[in-house]
Amino acid sequence: MEWNKVIEWIIPVITAVIGGLIAIFQMRQNIKLTARLKWKEEFRVRLNDFINSAKKLHHSSIIARLRENELSETKLFLDKVSDFDAAFYALDLLLFENDERVKDLIMYRDKIRENSTKESTDDKDYLLYFYYLAKDLYNDKSFVSNSLK
């Protein structure tokens, strides 16, 4: 008879503990999912800013070359270079540094910046490579998880 009483008391306690553990696990999963979604949104915004600044840099370099003697165009170009770098560094802050693909992104960024000062450029190709690599990183669940650590 006493065992029945003990079992009556233990089963609800065990059930409550298991329910609590499941709730904690679900809460942790929700926090991770929320963080991952927030990271992805931030990454998308910063990638968009970077691509826009790369295009503006490219266009302002063309204008600066056409009007070489105008100081205002040179200043505009230097402002665009500064915006370009700032946009990349904002994006870089979100990235997990120990990934080879991040090093490739940096290489493409350097190529885009370098080509912006040349007469004939293949900026669009490097920008496209940069975009596809960034898209690959964006869709890589393990990369996103590592970037959140």
mmCIF file of C-alpha atoms in Angstrom:
data_model
loop_
_atom_site.group_PDB
_atom_site.id
_atom_site.type_symbol
_atom_site.label_atom_id
_atom_site.label_comp_id
_atom_site.label_asym_id
_atom_site.label_seq_id
_atom_site.Cartn_x
_atom_site.Cartn_y
_atom_site.Cartn_z
ATOM 1 C CA MET A 1 0.000 0.000 0.000
ATOM 2 C CA GLU A 2 2.837 2.416 0.775
ATOM 3 C CA TRP A 3 4.453 1.786 -2.609
ATOM 4 C CA ASN A 4 1.295 2.941 -4.310
ATOM 5 C CA LYS A 5 1.463 6.219 -2.376
ATOM 6 C CA VAL A 6 5.128 6.689 -3.314
ATOM 7 C CA ILE A 7 4.385 6.004 -6.975
ATOM 8 C CA GLU A 8 1.431 8.414 -6.869
ATOM 9 C CA TRP A 9 3.782 11.159 -5.687
ATOM 10 C CA ILE A 10 6.782 10.298 -7.872
ATOM 11 C CA ILE A 11 5.006 9.993 -11.239
ATOM 12 C CA PRO A 12 3.693 13.604 -11.259
ATOM 13 C CA VAL A 13 7.113 14.883 -10.166
ATOM 14 C CA ILE A 14 8.886 12.929 -12.911
ATOM 15 C CA THR A 15 6.302 14.098 -15.446
ATOM 16 C CA ALA A 16 6.780 17.722 -14.366
ATOM 17 C CA VAL A 17 10.593 17.414 -14.590
ATOM 18 C CA ILE A 18 10.388 15.881 -18.068
ATOM 19 C CA GLY A 19 7.923 18.581 -19.158
ATOM 20 C CA GLY A 20 10.247 21.265 -17.789
ATOM 21 C CA LEU A 21 13.242 19.814 -19.617
ATOM 22 C CA ILE A 22 11.283 19.672 -22.865
ATOM 23 C CA ALA A 23 10.186 23.304 -22.382
ATOM 24 C CA ILE A 24 13.794 24.388 -21.751
ATOM 25 C CA PHE A 25 14.967 22.522 -24.864
ATOM 26 C CA GLN A 26 12.250 24.133 -26.999
ATOM 27 C CA MET A 27 13.064 27.566 -25.605
ATOM 28 C CA ARG A 28 16.754 27.110 -26.460
ATOM 29 C CA GLN A 29 15.836 26.011 -29.979
ATOM 30 C CA ASN A 30 13.570 29.048 -30.399
ATOM 31 C CA ILE A 31 16.339 31.364 -29.209
ATOM 32 C CA LYS A 32 18.777 29.804 -31.693
ATOM 33 C CA LEU A 33 16.250 30.075 -34.515
ATOM 34 C CA THR A 34 15.514 33.704 -33.672
ATOM 35 C CA ALA A 35 19.229 34.526 -33.573
ATOM 36 C CA ARG A 36 19.797 32.758 -36.894
ATOM 37 C CA LEU A 37 16.910 34.630 -38.549
ATOM 38 C CA LYS A 38 18.134 37.950 -37.148
ATOM 39 C CA TRP A 39 21.670 37.214 -38.410
ATOM 40 C CA LYS A 40 20.352 36.341 -41.860
ATOM 41 C CA GLU A 41 18.311 39.542 -42.044
ATOM 42 C CA GLU A 42 21.296 41.626 -40.923
ATOM 43 C CA PHE A 43 23.525 39.813 -43.436
ATOM 44 C CA ARG A 44 21.046 40.492 -46.247
ATOM 45 C CA VAL A 45 20.870 44.186 -45.413
ATOM 46 C CA ARG A 46 24.639 44.564 -45.165
ATOM 47 C CA LEU A 47 25.231 42.565 -48.357
ATOM 48 C CA ASN A 48 22.784 44.819 -50.169
ATOM 49 C CA ASP A 49 24.597 47.893 -48.818
ATOM 50 C CA PHE A 50 27.927 46.469 -49.959
ATOM 51 C CA ILE A 51 26.721 45.689 -53.478
ATOM 52 C CA ASN A 52 25.166 49.150 -53.802
ATOM 53 C CA SER A 53 28.359 50.816 -52.607
ATOM 54 C CA ALA A 54 30.420 48.690 -55.030
ATOM 55 C CA LYS A 55 28.228 49.816 -57.921
ATOM 56 C CA LYS A 56 28.409 53.458 -56.818
ATOM 57 C CA LEU A 57 32.189 53.165 -56.524
ATOM 58 C CA HIS A 58 32.392 51.743 -60.036
ATOM 59 C CA HIS A 59 30.198 54.494 -61.492
ATOM 60 C CA SER A 60 31.964 57.295 -59.632
ATOM 61 C CA SER A 61 35.338 55.988 -60.835
ATOM 62 C CA ILE A 62 34.102 56.232 -64.422
ATOM 63 C CA ILE A 63 32.916 59.798 -63.811
ATOM 64 C CA ALA A 64 36.191 60.698 -62.071
ATOM 65 C CA ARG A 65 38.197 59.355 -65.038
ATOM 66 C CA LEU A 66 36.079 61.316 -67.511
ATOM 67 C CA ARG A 67 36.541 64.537 -65.532
ATOM 68 C CA GLU A 68 40.083 64.094 -64.266
ATOM 69 C CA ASN A 69 40.744 67.746 -63.526
ATOM 70 C CA GLU A 70 37.706 68.362 -61.361
ATOM 71 C CA LEU A 71 38.517 68.211 -57.671
ATOM 72 C CA SER A 72 34.882 67.664 -56.690
ATOM 73 C CA GLU A 73 34.775 64.427 -58.704
ATOM 74 C CA THR A 74 37.938 63.188 -56.996
ATOM 75 C CA LYS A 75 36.433 63.932 -53.597
ATOM 76 C CA LEU A 76 33.236 62.148 -54.623
ATOM 77 C CA PHE A 77 35.291 59.138 -55.693
ATOM 78 C CA LEU A 78 37.183 59.093 -52.387
ATOM 79 C CA ASP A 79 33.880 59.287 -50.513
ATOM 80 C CA LYS A 80 32.623 56.293 -52.498
ATOM 81 C CA VAL A 81 35.805 54.349 -51.669
ATOM 82 C CA SER A 82 35.217 55.126 -48.008
ATOM 83 C CA ASP A 83 31.562 54.039 -48.248
ATOM 84 C CA PHE A 84 32.625 50.851 -50.040
ATOM 85 C CA ASP A 85 35.119 49.951 -47.308
ATOM 86 C CA ALA A 86 32.654 50.780 -44.533
ATOM 87 C CA ALA A 87 29.972 48.603 -46.147
ATOM 88 C CA PHE A 88 32.357 45.670 -46.391
ATOM 89 C CA TYR A 89 33.602 46.027 -42.827
ATOM 90 C CA ALA A 90 30.010 46.113 -41.568
ATOM 91 C CA LEU A 91 29.409 42.874 -43.473
ATOM 92 C CA ASP A 92 32.703 41.404 -42.282
ATOM 93 C CA LEU A 93 31.677 41.813 -38.644
ATOM 94 C CA LEU A 94 28.976 39.190 -39.190
ATOM 95 C CA LEU A 95 31.287 36.578 -40.696
ATOM 96 C CA PHE A 96 32.989 33.562 -39.132
ATOM 97 C CA GLU A 97 36.655 34.263 -39.865
ATOM 98 C CA ASN A 98 37.949 30.668 -39.890
ATOM 99 C CA ASP A 99 36.196 29.773 -43.127
ATOM 100 C CA GLU A 100 38.047 29.717 -46.456
ATOM 101 C CA ARG A 101 35.039 31.215 -48.199
ATOM 102 C CA VAL A 102 35.376 34.354 -46.060
ATOM 103 C CA LYS A 103 38.959 34.693 -47.275
ATOM 104 C CA ASP A 104 37.635 34.371 -50.835
ATOM 105 C CA LEU A 105 35.097 37.125 -50.131
ATOM 106 C CA ILE A 106 37.930 39.365 -48.962
ATOM 107 C CA MET A 107 39.889 38.546 -52.120
ATOM 108 C CA TYR A 108 36.884 39.426 -54.313
ATOM 109 C CA ARG A 109 36.383 42.654 -52.336
ATOM 110 C CA ASP A 110 40.018 43.572 -53.007
ATOM 111 C CA LYS A 111 39.610 42.793 -56.724
ATOM 112 C CA ILE A 112 36.450 44.900 -56.959
ATOM 113 C CA ARG A 113 38.175 47.820 -55.238
ATOM 114 C CA GLU A 114 41.345 47.440 -57.326
ATOM 115 C CA ASN A 115 39.404 47.279 -60.589
ATOM 116 C CA SER A 116 37.439 50.399 -59.752
ATOM 117 C CA THR A 117 40.546 52.479 -60.487
ATOM 118 C CA LYS A 118 41.440 50.805 -63.791
ATOM 119 C CA GLU A 119 40.375 51.846 -67.273
ATOM 120 C CA SER A 120 38.860 48.540 -68.314
ATOM 121 C CA THR A 121 37.328 46.557 -65.523
ATOM 122 C CA ASP A 122 35.702 43.242 -64.958
ATOM 123 C CA ASP A 123 34.084 44.527 -61.763
ATOM 124 C CA LYS A 124 30.766 42.977 -62.573
ATOM 125 C CA ASP A 125 32.267 39.494 -62.742
ATOM 126 C CA TYR A 126 33.930 39.846 -59.343
ATOM 127 C CA LEU A 127 30.805 41.385 -57.897
ATOM 128 C CA LEU A 128 28.808 38.449 -59.213
ATOM 129 C CA TYR A 129 31.336 35.986 -57.735
ATOM 130 C CA PHE A 130 31.146 37.889 -54.460
ATOM 131 C CA TYR A 131 27.347 37.717 -54.507
ATOM 132 C CA TYR A 132 27.197 33.982 -55.233
ATOM 133 C CA LEU A 133 29.736 33.196 -52.531
ATOM 134 C CA ALA A 134 27.855 35.385 -50.038
ATOM 135 C CA LYS A 135 24.630 33.622 -51.015
ATOM 136 C CA ASP A 136 26.319 30.271 -50.382
ATOM 137 C CA LEU A 137 27.383 31.452 -46.925
ATOM 138 C CA TYR A 138 23.898 32.798 -46.241
ATOM 139 C CA ASN A 139 22.333 29.408 -46.979
ATOM 140 C CA ASP A 140 24.936 27.365 -45.064
ATOM 141 C CA LYS A 141 23.330 26.538 -41.720
ATOM 142 C CA SER A 142 26.597 25.514 -40.047
ATOM 143 C CA PHE A 143 28.321 28.720 -41.193
ATOM 144 C CA VAL A 144 25.498 30.820 -39.771
ATOM 145 C CA SER A 145 25.676 28.903 -36.483
ATOM 146 C CA ASN A 146 29.455 29.380 -36.308
ATOM 147 C CA SER A 147 29.098 33.082 -37.074
ATOM 148 C CA LEU A 148 26.738 33.461 -34.122
ATOM 149 C CA LYS A 149 29.270 32.100 -31.634
#
